[in-house]
Short mmCIF file of C-alpha atoms and ligand atoms in Angstrom, two decimals:
data_model
loop_
_atom_site.label_atom_id
_atom_site.label_comp_id
_atom_site.label_asym_id
_atom_site.label_seq_id
_atom_site.Cartn_x
_atom_site.Cartn_y
_atom_site.Cartn_z
CA MET R 1 -0.32 0.09 -0.09
CA ASN R 2 1.45 3.50 -0.64
CA SER R 3 1.88 5.82 2.30
CA VAL R 4 0.19 8.42 3.31
CA SER R 5 2.91 11.36 2.75
CA THR R 6 3.50 13.04 5.61
CA GLN R 7 1.75 17.22 4.47
CA ASN R 8 -1.56 15.24 5.34
CA ALA R 9 -1.48 11.68 7.38
CA ARG R 10 -5.40 12.40 7.99
CA VAL R 11 -6.82 8.19 6.11
CA LEU R 12 -10.96 9.44 5.70
CA SER R 13 -13.46 6.09 3.55
CA GLY R 14 -16.84 5.79 3.85
CA MET R 15 -18.93 2.92 2.85
CA ARG R 16 -22.57 3.15 1.81
CA PRO R 17 -24.98 1.65 4.52
CA THR R 18 -25.37 -1.99 3.63
CA GLY R 19 -27.17 -3.22 7.00
CA ARG R 20 -24.52 -6.50 8.48
CA LEU R 21 -21.68 -7.22 7.32
CA HIS R 22 -20.08 -10.36 6.35
CA LEU R 23 -16.82 -12.19 5.93
CA GLY R 24 -15.36 -10.45 2.99
CA HIS R 25 -16.17 -6.58 4.06
CA TYR R 26 -14.53 -7.65 6.77
CA HIS R 27 -10.75 -9.38 4.37
CA GLY R 28 -11.65 -7.23 2.35
CA VAL R 29 -12.01 -3.47 3.79
CA LEU R 30 -12.70 -3.77 7.92
CA LYS R 31 -8.81 -5.49 8.25
CA ASN R 32 -7.61 -3.01 6.31
CA TRP R 33 -9.08 0.58 8.37
CA LEU R 34 -7.70 -2.28 11.59
CA GLU R 35 -4.38 -1.13 10.78
CA LEU R 36 -4.97 2.38 9.67
CA GLN R 37 -6.37 3.11 12.63
CA HIS R 38 -3.08 2.30 14.34
CA GLU R 39 -1.11 4.21 12.36
CA TYR R 40 -2.92 7.67 10.72
CA GLU R 41 -5.71 9.67 11.91
CA CYS R 42 -8.81 8.50 10.78
CA PHE R 43 -12.06 9.58 9.57
CA PHE R 44 -14.31 6.26 8.80
CA PHE R 45 -18.27 7.58 7.97
CA VAL R 46 -21.69 6.29 6.98
CA ALA R 47 -22.45 7.46 3.46
CA ASP R 48 -25.39 7.40 4.16
CA TRP R 49 -26.39 10.51 1.45
CA HIS R 50 -24.64 8.16 -0.58
CA ALA R 51 -27.34 5.80 -0.40
CA LEU R 52 -29.98 8.08 -1.70
CA THR R 53 -28.55 8.63 -4.34
CA THR R 54 -29.98 4.79 -5.72
CA HIS R 55 -32.52 4.49 -2.98
CA TYR R 56 -33.93 7.14 -2.75
CA GLU R 57 -37.35 5.68 -3.76
CA ASP R 58 -36.82 3.15 -0.07
CA PRO R 59 -34.74 4.80 1.75
CA SER R 60 -36.99 3.68 5.22
CA ILE R 61 -34.72 0.74 5.60
CA ILE R 62 -31.25 3.28 5.73
CA PRO R 63 -31.42 4.36 9.75
CA ASP R 64 -31.33 0.13 10.20
CA SER R 65 -28.40 -0.23 8.22
CA THR R 66 -26.28 2.34 9.45
CA ARG R 67 -27.37 0.98 13.21
CA GLU R 68 -26.19 -2.44 12.05
CA MET R 69 -23.07 -1.76 9.76
CA VAL R 70 -21.99 1.00 12.65
CA ILE R 71 -21.68 -2.08 15.14
CA ASP R 72 -20.44 -4.77 13.13
CA TRP R 73 -17.41 -2.09 12.94
CA LEU R 74 -17.37 -1.66 16.76
CA ALA R 75 -17.79 -5.08 16.49
CA ALA R 76 -14.86 -5.38 14.27
CA GLY R 77 -12.95 -3.72 15.76
CA ILE R 78 -13.20 0.18 15.03
CA ASN R 79 -11.92 1.78 18.37
CA PRO R 80 -13.78 5.00 18.50
CA GLY R 81 -10.32 5.71 20.45
CA SER R 82 -8.80 5.84 17.25
CA ALA R 83 -11.40 6.59 14.83
CA THR R 84 -13.69 9.10 14.61
CA ILE R 85 -16.49 7.57 13.95
CA PHE R 86 -19.68 9.33 11.65
CA VAL R 87 -22.44 9.36 9.52
CA GLN R 88 -22.33 11.77 7.23
CA SER R 89 -25.23 13.87 7.64
CA HIS R 90 -25.13 14.38 10.95
CA VAL R 91 -22.11 16.55 8.63
CA PRO R 92 -24.03 19.09 6.80
CA GLU R 93 -20.07 21.34 5.88
CA HIS R 94 -20.26 17.84 3.04
CA ALA R 95 -23.52 18.92 1.61
CA GLU R 96 -22.46 22.56 1.92
CA LEU R 97 -18.60 21.83 0.09
CA HIS R 98 -19.08 18.97 -2.01
CA LEU R 99 -23.00 22.83 -4.04
CA LEU R 100 -20.07 25.00 -3.60
CA LEU R 101 -18.07 22.63 -5.55
CA SER R 102 -20.95 22.08 -7.79
CA MET R 103 -19.78 25.35 -8.95
CA ILE R 104 -16.72 24.71 -10.76
CA THR R 105 -16.64 21.55 -11.93
CA PRO R 106 -17.67 21.11 -15.16
CA LEU R 107 -20.54 18.87 -15.95
CA GLY R 108 -18.13 16.78 -18.40
CA TRP R 109 -16.28 15.09 -15.41
CA LEU R 110 -19.07 13.93 -14.40
CA GLU R 111 -20.40 12.19 -17.25
CA ARG R 112 -16.87 10.42 -18.09
CA VAL R 113 -16.49 9.20 -14.69
CA PRO R 114 -17.30 5.56 -15.52
CA THR R 115 -19.30 4.24 -12.44
CA TYR R 116 -22.17 7.14 -13.69
CA LYS R 117 -22.43 4.78 -16.49
CA ASP R 118 -22.14 1.13 -15.69
CA GLN R 119 -24.45 1.60 -12.17
CA GLN R 120 -27.01 3.11 -14.05
CA ASP R 121 -26.52 0.00 -16.80
CA LYS R 122 -26.32 -2.31 -14.11
CA LEU R 123 -28.79 -0.70 -11.19
CA LYS R 124 -31.04 -1.63 -14.03
CA GLU R 125 -34.50 -1.48 -11.32
CA HIS R 126 -33.62 2.61 -10.16
CA ASP R 127 -34.55 5.02 -12.88
CA LEU R 128 -30.79 6.66 -12.28
CA SER R 129 -31.31 9.84 -14.84
CA THR R 130 -31.65 11.83 -11.97
CA TYR R 131 -28.64 15.55 -10.41
CA GLY R 132 -28.41 13.34 -7.48
CA PHE R 133 -27.34 10.53 -8.73
CA LEU R 134 -24.71 12.52 -11.91
CA GLY R 135 -23.55 13.87 -8.74
CA TYR R 136 -22.23 11.02 -6.63
CA PRO R 137 -18.45 11.13 -6.45
CA LEU R 138 -18.72 14.97 -6.42
CA LEU R 139 -20.61 14.62 -2.97
CA GLN R 140 -17.59 12.20 -2.01
CA SER R 141 -14.84 14.48 -3.55
CA ALA R 142 -16.79 16.27 -0.76
CA ASP R 143 -15.84 14.53 1.98
CA ILE R 144 -12.06 13.44 1.42
CA LEU R 145 -11.61 17.49 0.80
CA ILE R 146 -13.80 18.69 3.84
CA TYR R 147 -11.02 17.26 5.82
CA LYS R 148 -8.20 17.37 3.17
CA ALA R 149 -7.41 13.65 3.93
CA GLY R 150 -4.14 12.72 2.92
CA GLY R 151 -5.21 9.12 2.77
CA VAL R 152 -8.29 7.91 0.99
CA PRO R 153 -8.25 3.20 0.94
CA VAL R 154 -10.64 1.90 -1.39
CA GLY R 155 -11.10 -0.83 -4.05
CA GLU R 156 -10.52 -0.94 -7.42
CA ASP R 157 -14.02 0.25 -8.50
CA GLN R 158 -13.89 2.85 -6.73
CA VAL R 159 -10.50 4.98 -7.70
CA ALA R 160 -11.95 7.09 -10.60
CA HIS R 161 -13.58 9.01 -7.56
CA VAL R 162 -10.60 10.07 -6.40
CA GLU R 163 -8.85 9.99 -9.62
CA LEU R 164 -11.62 13.03 -10.45
CA THR R 165 -11.46 14.22 -6.23
CA ARG R 166 -7.64 15.81 -6.63
CA GLU R 167 -9.26 17.21 -10.50
CA VAL R 168 -11.53 18.91 -8.91
CA ALA R 169 -8.55 20.24 -5.99
CA ARG R 170 -6.39 21.66 -8.30
CA ARG R 171 -9.07 23.25 -10.30
CA PHE R 172 -10.23 24.92 -6.88
CA ASN R 173 -6.40 26.21 -5.64
CA HIS R 174 -5.67 27.00 -9.05
CA ILE R 175 -8.93 29.42 -9.50
CA TYR R 176 -9.20 30.65 -5.67
CA GLY R 177 -5.38 30.42 -4.91
CA ARG R 178 -4.06 32.88 -6.40
CA GLU R 179 -3.56 36.28 -5.04
CA PRO R 180 -3.22 39.31 -6.44
CA ASP R 181 0.34 39.87 -3.60
CA PHE R 182 1.08 35.95 -3.51
CA GLU R 183 4.84 35.81 -3.81
CA GLN R 184 4.82 38.58 -2.05
CA LYS R 185 2.40 37.25 1.11
CA ALA R 186 5.02 33.76 1.30
CA GLU R 187 7.73 35.10 1.38
CA GLU R 188 6.46 37.70 5.12
CA ALA R 189 5.70 33.39 5.24
CA LYS R 190 8.03 32.82 5.32
CA LYS R 191 10.28 35.36 7.74
CA LYS R 192 7.94 34.01 10.15
CA MET R 193 9.38 31.04 10.83
CA GLY R 194 12.97 32.22 11.63
CA LYS R 195 16.28 32.90 9.85
CA LYS R 196 17.50 29.69 9.82
CA ASN R 197 14.16 28.20 9.62
CA ALA R 198 13.86 30.02 6.11
CA LYS R 199 17.08 29.38 4.40
CA LEU R 200 15.85 25.67 4.97
CA PHE R 201 12.68 26.09 2.73
CA ASP R 202 14.58 28.55 -0.26
CA SER R 203 17.15 25.50 -0.23
CA LEU R 204 15.17 22.50 0.01
CA LYS R 205 12.68 24.49 -2.28
CA ARG R 206 14.31 25.39 -4.50
CA ARG R 207 16.46 21.34 -5.10
CA TYR R 208 12.55 21.00 -5.56
CA GLN R 209 12.10 23.12 -8.36
CA GLU R 210 14.96 22.59 -10.13
CA GLN R 211 16.06 19.17 -9.71
CA GLY R 212 12.56 17.89 -8.86
CA ASP R 213 14.05 16.38 -5.49
CA GLN R 214 10.50 14.65 -4.11
CA GLU R 215 13.13 13.96 -0.29
CA ALA R 216 13.24 17.37 -0.25
CA LEU R 217 9.12 18.39 -0.93
CA GLU R 218 8.75 16.30 1.62
CA VAL R 219 11.32 17.60 4.32
CA ALA R 220 10.31 20.93 4.21
CA ARG R 221 6.63 19.47 4.28
CA ALA R 222 7.66 18.60 6.93
CA LEU R 223 9.95 21.68 8.18
CA LEU R 224 6.07 23.02 6.84
CA GLU R 225 4.25 21.35 9.50
CA GLY R 226 5.77 20.91 11.79
CA GLN R 227 5.45 24.94 12.59
CA GLY R 228 4.02 26.21 14.92
CA ASN R 229 3.48 29.46 14.82
CA ILE R 230 2.49 30.41 11.50
CA THR R 231 -1.24 30.38 10.72
CA LEU R 232 -2.99 28.28 8.63
CA ALA R 233 -2.76 30.70 6.17
CA ASP R 234 0.41 30.54 6.26
CA ARG R 235 1.14 27.65 5.95
CA GLU R 236 -1.33 27.53 2.95
CA ARG R 237 0.68 29.33 0.67
CA LEU R 238 4.15 28.20 2.01
CA PHE R 239 2.55 24.02 1.09
CA GLY R 240 1.56 26.71 -3.00
CA TYR R 241 5.30 28.14 -2.78
CA LEU R 242 7.26 24.74 -2.71
CA GLU R 243 5.85 23.75 -5.09
CA GLY R 244 5.37 26.96 -7.72
CA GLY R 245 1.55 27.52 -7.59
CA GLY R 246 -0.69 29.65 -5.61
CA ARG R 247 -1.92 28.73 -2.25
CA ILE R 248 -3.38 24.80 -1.31
CA ILE R 249 -6.20 25.11 0.03
CA LEU R 250 -7.38 21.79 -0.79
CA PRO R 251 -4.75 19.11 -0.80
CA GLU R 252 -5.17 16.30 -3.46
CA PRO R 253 -5.35 12.33 -1.76
CA ARG R 254 -4.08 9.79 -2.85
CA ALA R 255 -5.88 6.56 -2.63
CA LEU R 256 -4.30 3.89 -0.61
CA LEU R 257 -6.18 1.15 -3.11
CA THR R 258 -6.87 -1.88 -1.19
CA LYS R 259 -5.68 -5.44 -2.46
CA ALA R 260 -8.37 -7.59 -3.32
CA SER R 261 -10.34 -9.22 -0.77
CA ARG R 262 -8.58 -13.52 -1.02
CA MET R 263 -12.42 -13.72 0.38
CA PRO R 264 -14.33 -16.57 -1.58
CA GLY R 265 -18.02 -16.79 -0.77
CA LEU R 266 -19.45 -19.89 -0.27
CA ASP R 267 -19.56 -20.71 -4.21
CA GLY R 268 -16.35 -20.16 -5.02
CA GLN R 269 -17.07 -16.43 -6.62
CA LYS R 270 -16.55 -12.98 -5.06
CA MET R 271 -18.76 -12.87 -1.51
CA SER R 272 -21.23 -10.89 -2.21
CA LYS R 273 -25.17 -10.53 -0.47
CA SER R 274 -26.58 -9.65 -4.67
CA TYR R 275 -24.92 -14.28 -4.36
CA SER R 276 -25.89 -14.59 -1.65
CA ASN R 277 -23.16 -16.39 -0.58
CA THR R 278 -22.00 -14.89 2.49
CA ILE R 279 -21.31 -15.85 5.90
CA ALA R 280 -22.08 -12.74 8.30
CA LEU R 281 -20.49 -11.56 10.98
CA ARG R 282 -22.80 -12.27 13.75
CA ASP R 283 -23.96 -15.69 12.11
CA SER R 284 -24.33 -18.06 14.91
CA PRO R 285 -22.04 -20.64 15.00
CA LYS R 286 -24.63 -23.08 14.45
CA GLU R 287 -25.57 -21.35 10.91
CA VAL R 288 -21.35 -20.44 9.87
CA GLU R 289 -21.18 -24.55 10.46
CA LYS R 290 -24.11 -25.53 8.30
CA SER R 291 -22.94 -22.89 5.39
CA LEU R 292 -19.51 -24.40 4.94
CA ARG R 293 -20.66 -28.07 5.93
CA THR R 294 -22.66 -28.06 3.04
CA MET R 295 -20.68 -25.74 0.75
CA PRO R 296 -20.05 -27.28 -2.49
CA THR R 297 -16.24 -28.55 -3.48
CA ASP R 298 -14.97 -30.42 -6.17
CA PRO R 299 -17.79 -31.11 -8.19
CA ALA R 300 -15.50 -34.49 -9.80
CA ARG R 301 -15.29 -35.50 -5.97
CA VAL R 302 -18.68 -37.23 -6.14
CA ARG R 303 -17.82 -40.90 -4.22
CA ARG R 304 -15.87 -40.38 -0.96
CA THR R 305 -13.64 -42.94 -3.15
CA ASP R 306 -13.66 -40.69 -5.37
CA PRO R 307 -10.02 -38.27 -6.38
CA GLY R 308 -10.21 -34.19 -6.47
CA ASP R 309 -8.49 -31.03 -7.53
CA PRO R 310 -8.44 -28.51 -4.48
CA GLU R 311 -8.24 -25.43 -7.66
CA LYS R 312 -10.30 -26.93 -7.93
CA CYS R 313 -12.96 -26.46 -4.84
CA PRO R 314 -13.54 -23.17 -3.10
CA VAL R 315 -13.37 -24.97 0.19
CA TRP R 316 -9.41 -24.15 -0.76
CA GLN R 317 -10.22 -21.33 -1.48
CA PHE R 318 -11.08 -20.92 2.93
CA HIS R 319 -7.66 -23.16 4.13
CA GLN R 320 -6.06 -19.90 1.68
CA VAL R 321 -7.58 -17.18 3.87
CA TYR R 322 -7.43 -19.37 7.04
CA SER R 323 -5.42 -22.24 6.99
CA ASN R 324 -1.58 -22.78 7.92
CA ASP R 325 1.66 -24.70 5.11
CA GLN R 326 0.94 -27.80 6.77
CA VAL R 327 -2.29 -28.14 6.88
CA ARG R 328 -2.82 -26.67 2.71
CA ASP R 329 0.48 -29.82 2.85
CA TRP R 330 -3.06 -31.77 4.06
CA VAL R 331 -5.22 -30.72 2.03
CA GLN R 332 -3.46 -31.24 -1.32
CA GLU R 333 -2.30 -34.80 -0.67
CA GLY R 334 -5.62 -35.63 0.83
CA CYS R 335 -7.91 -34.50 -1.51
CA ARG R 336 -5.70 -35.65 -4.62
CA SER R 337 -5.47 -39.15 -3.16
CA ALA R 338 -8.79 -39.15 -1.58
CA GLY R 339 -7.18 -39.89 1.93
CA ILE R 340 -9.42 -37.72 3.03
CA GLY R 341 -13.14 -36.58 3.22
CA CYS R 342 -15.24 -33.35 2.21
CA LEU R 343 -16.14 -32.91 5.18
CA GLU R 344 -13.02 -33.41 7.31
CA CYS R 345 -11.63 -31.21 5.27
CA LYS R 346 -14.03 -28.75 6.15
CA GLN R 347 -13.18 -29.17 9.38
CA PRO R 348 -10.49 -26.61 10.66
CA VAL R 349 -11.22 -23.61 8.86
CA ILE R 350 -14.52 -24.76 10.60
CA GLU R 351 -12.48 -24.11 13.44
CA GLY R 352 -10.92 -21.19 11.76
CA VAL R 353 -13.66 -19.22 10.46
CA LEU R 354 -15.51 -19.55 13.71
CA ALA R 355 -12.39 -18.64 15.99
CA GLU R 356 -11.97 -15.27 13.96
CA LEU R 357 -15.57 -14.66 14.46
CA VAL R 358 -15.26 -15.34 18.63
CA PRO R 359 -14.39 -11.62 20.16
CA ILE R 360 -16.02 -10.22 17.38
CA GLN R 361 -19.12 -11.88 17.69
CA GLN R 362 -19.21 -11.03 21.51
CA ARG R 363 -17.94 -7.12 20.88
CA ALA R 364 -21.33 -6.83 18.95
CA GLN R 365 -23.33 -8.78 21.74
CA GLU R 366 -22.21 -6.37 23.71
CA TYR R 367 -23.39 -2.66 21.77
CA GLU R 368 -26.15 -4.62 21.04
CA ALA R 369 -27.03 -4.92 24.42
CA GLN R 370 -26.25 -0.31 24.53
CA PRO R 371 -28.30 1.05 22.13
CA ASP R 372 -27.40 4.17 23.45
CA LEU R 373 -23.49 3.72 23.51
CA VAL R 374 -23.76 3.30 19.86
CA ARG R 375 -25.70 6.69 19.62
CA SER R 376 -23.00 8.43 21.65
CA VAL R 377 -20.06 6.92 19.50
CA LEU R 378 -21.06 7.83 16.07
CA ASN R 379 -22.88 11.18 18.34
CA GLU R 380 -19.01 12.12 19.61
CA GLY R 381 -18.17 10.61 15.95
CA CYS R 382 -19.76 13.76 13.93
CA GLU R 383 -19.00 16.22 17.14
CA LYS R 384 -15.43 15.49 16.10
CA ALA R 385 -15.96 15.64 12.34
CA ARG R 386 -17.27 19.32 12.36
CA ASP R 387 -14.67 20.63 14.26
CA VAL R 388 -12.50 19.83 11.49
CA ALA R 389 -16.07 20.13 8.66
CA ARG R 390 -16.57 22.96 9.65
CA GLU R 391 -12.50 25.29 9.50
CA THR R 392 -12.15 23.66 6.28
CA ILE R 393 -15.66 25.20 5.03
CA GLU R 394 -14.19 28.72 6.61
CA GLU R 395 -11.77 28.35 3.68
CA VAL R 396 -13.62 27.61 1.75
CA ARG R 397 -16.71 30.04 2.38
CA HIS R 398 -13.36 33.07 2.50
CA ALA R 399 -11.07 32.00 -0.31
CA MET R 400 -14.81 32.57 -2.44
CA SER R 401 -15.78 34.68 -1.56
CA LEU R 402 -18.25 34.11 1.11
CA VAL R 403 -17.78 36.90 3.54
CA MET R 404 -19.84 40.42 4.83
CA ALA R 405 -18.25 43.07 2.51
N1 LIG X 501 -18.65 5.54 -2.91
C1 LIG X 501 -17.99 4.55 -1.72
C2 LIG X 501 -18.61 3.29 -2.10
O1 LIG X 501 -18.88 2.91 -2.80
C3 LIG X 501 -18.84 5.01 -0.65
C4 LIG X 501 -17.86 6.18 -0.43
C5 LIG X 501 -18.94 7.28 -0.03
C6 LIG X 501 -16.61 6.55 0.16
N2 LIG X 501 -17.55 8.41 0.39
C7 LIG X 501 -16.45 8.31 -0.11
C8 LIG X 501 -15.15 5.99 0.15
C9 LIG X 501 -15.23 8.86 0.22
C10 LIG X 501 -14.92 7.19 0.22
C11 LIG X 501 -14.60 7.96 0.22
O2 LIG X 501 -18.34 2.22 -1.27
FE1 SF4 X 502 -12.40 -28.69 -1.48
FE2 SF4 X 502 -11.17 -30.62 0.55
FE3 SF4 X 502 -12.84 -31.76 -0.99
FE4 SF4 X 502 -10.24 -31.46 -2.38
S1 SF4 X 502 -11.08 -32.69 0.13
S2 SF4 X 502 -12.94 -31.71 -2.62
S3 SF4 X 502 -10.13 -29.20 -1.44
S4 SF4 X 502 -13.11 -30.08 -0.08
#
């Protein structure tokens, strides 16, 4: 995974409220978030407005889906002490930024985002020829830019949205980051860092601008990060000055590409609710066991004495997630020689999945029993998120001259 530059060590990601999560979400997304929450300042939110862009006709399930999904985040180990967890629609600043960004976003940019046509074709049962749906990726840009996030963990399908976000940010900075007396202001800001730092800044800036020295850029950014006694606006000027442009009000984020999950569904296809091949994080041990016991295996193994091929069997894919080398060797050998039966082969997988789910389900029960606790996690997260979002929106209003004369 790419690292997040020191300039912006904030990480943000969102999920549409889909209700209870399954092992595919756990292995594909949540485990990644768990790691990130220890390394960066993380914001994780429920994208309920995004859900409305496609499910506007039947929004009544959104509150329950939100709650169940958040319980699963917490159960998986997302820690409200390290990550800020909130609901998008409770932070109206996202909407204001979306509106303001819409002023400068060419229609063609949105029409050309690949998910626009793809989803319209795929979700035929919904009429997606709406203004809201066209704006889906721009709303996502606002989600990201309102926190000035440096890194956005997403799957392959969302990379185009982060790319759009970068373009919109660049355009914003280009239009609103240019002040007539930019150079002079930047020079003044530089002096405020003290003689020694100003000199260091100059030499790093030269190394970056004249020789394209990326390391010099990183060091200079760290230098600016470390300045406690200059204003936010001055720091933005200096970030912009460093790179040779105007003020950088909305920094460009980077996609932190999550590698495709190796977690298959019970039938070997990708695990997904729409294929009915999932194991939910809160399925009871009985249900889990039953799902695994009845899952298909290599069709060549009709009788116990027929040899099989793990490559043709979804159970093997589970072994790749849950078993060590020794067990895998045992499967390879036992399957090909018909030395083991399929139920026998599944046993270590059943044990592995159940063991993984024990702590998750324990935590889930605690949160299920305390609805107020979940509510207060979200309320506190919302407050923290709003503090950051309000600061950004203030700067954006200023930059766009939305201030009293
Ligand atoms: N569109 C994302 C998805 O469907 C969810 C999302 C909304 C998101 N806003 C975001 C993801 C901001 C990352 C950052 O998965
Ligand atoms: Fe699949 Fe294991 Fe049966 Fe082979 S022995 S077909 S790998 S379940």
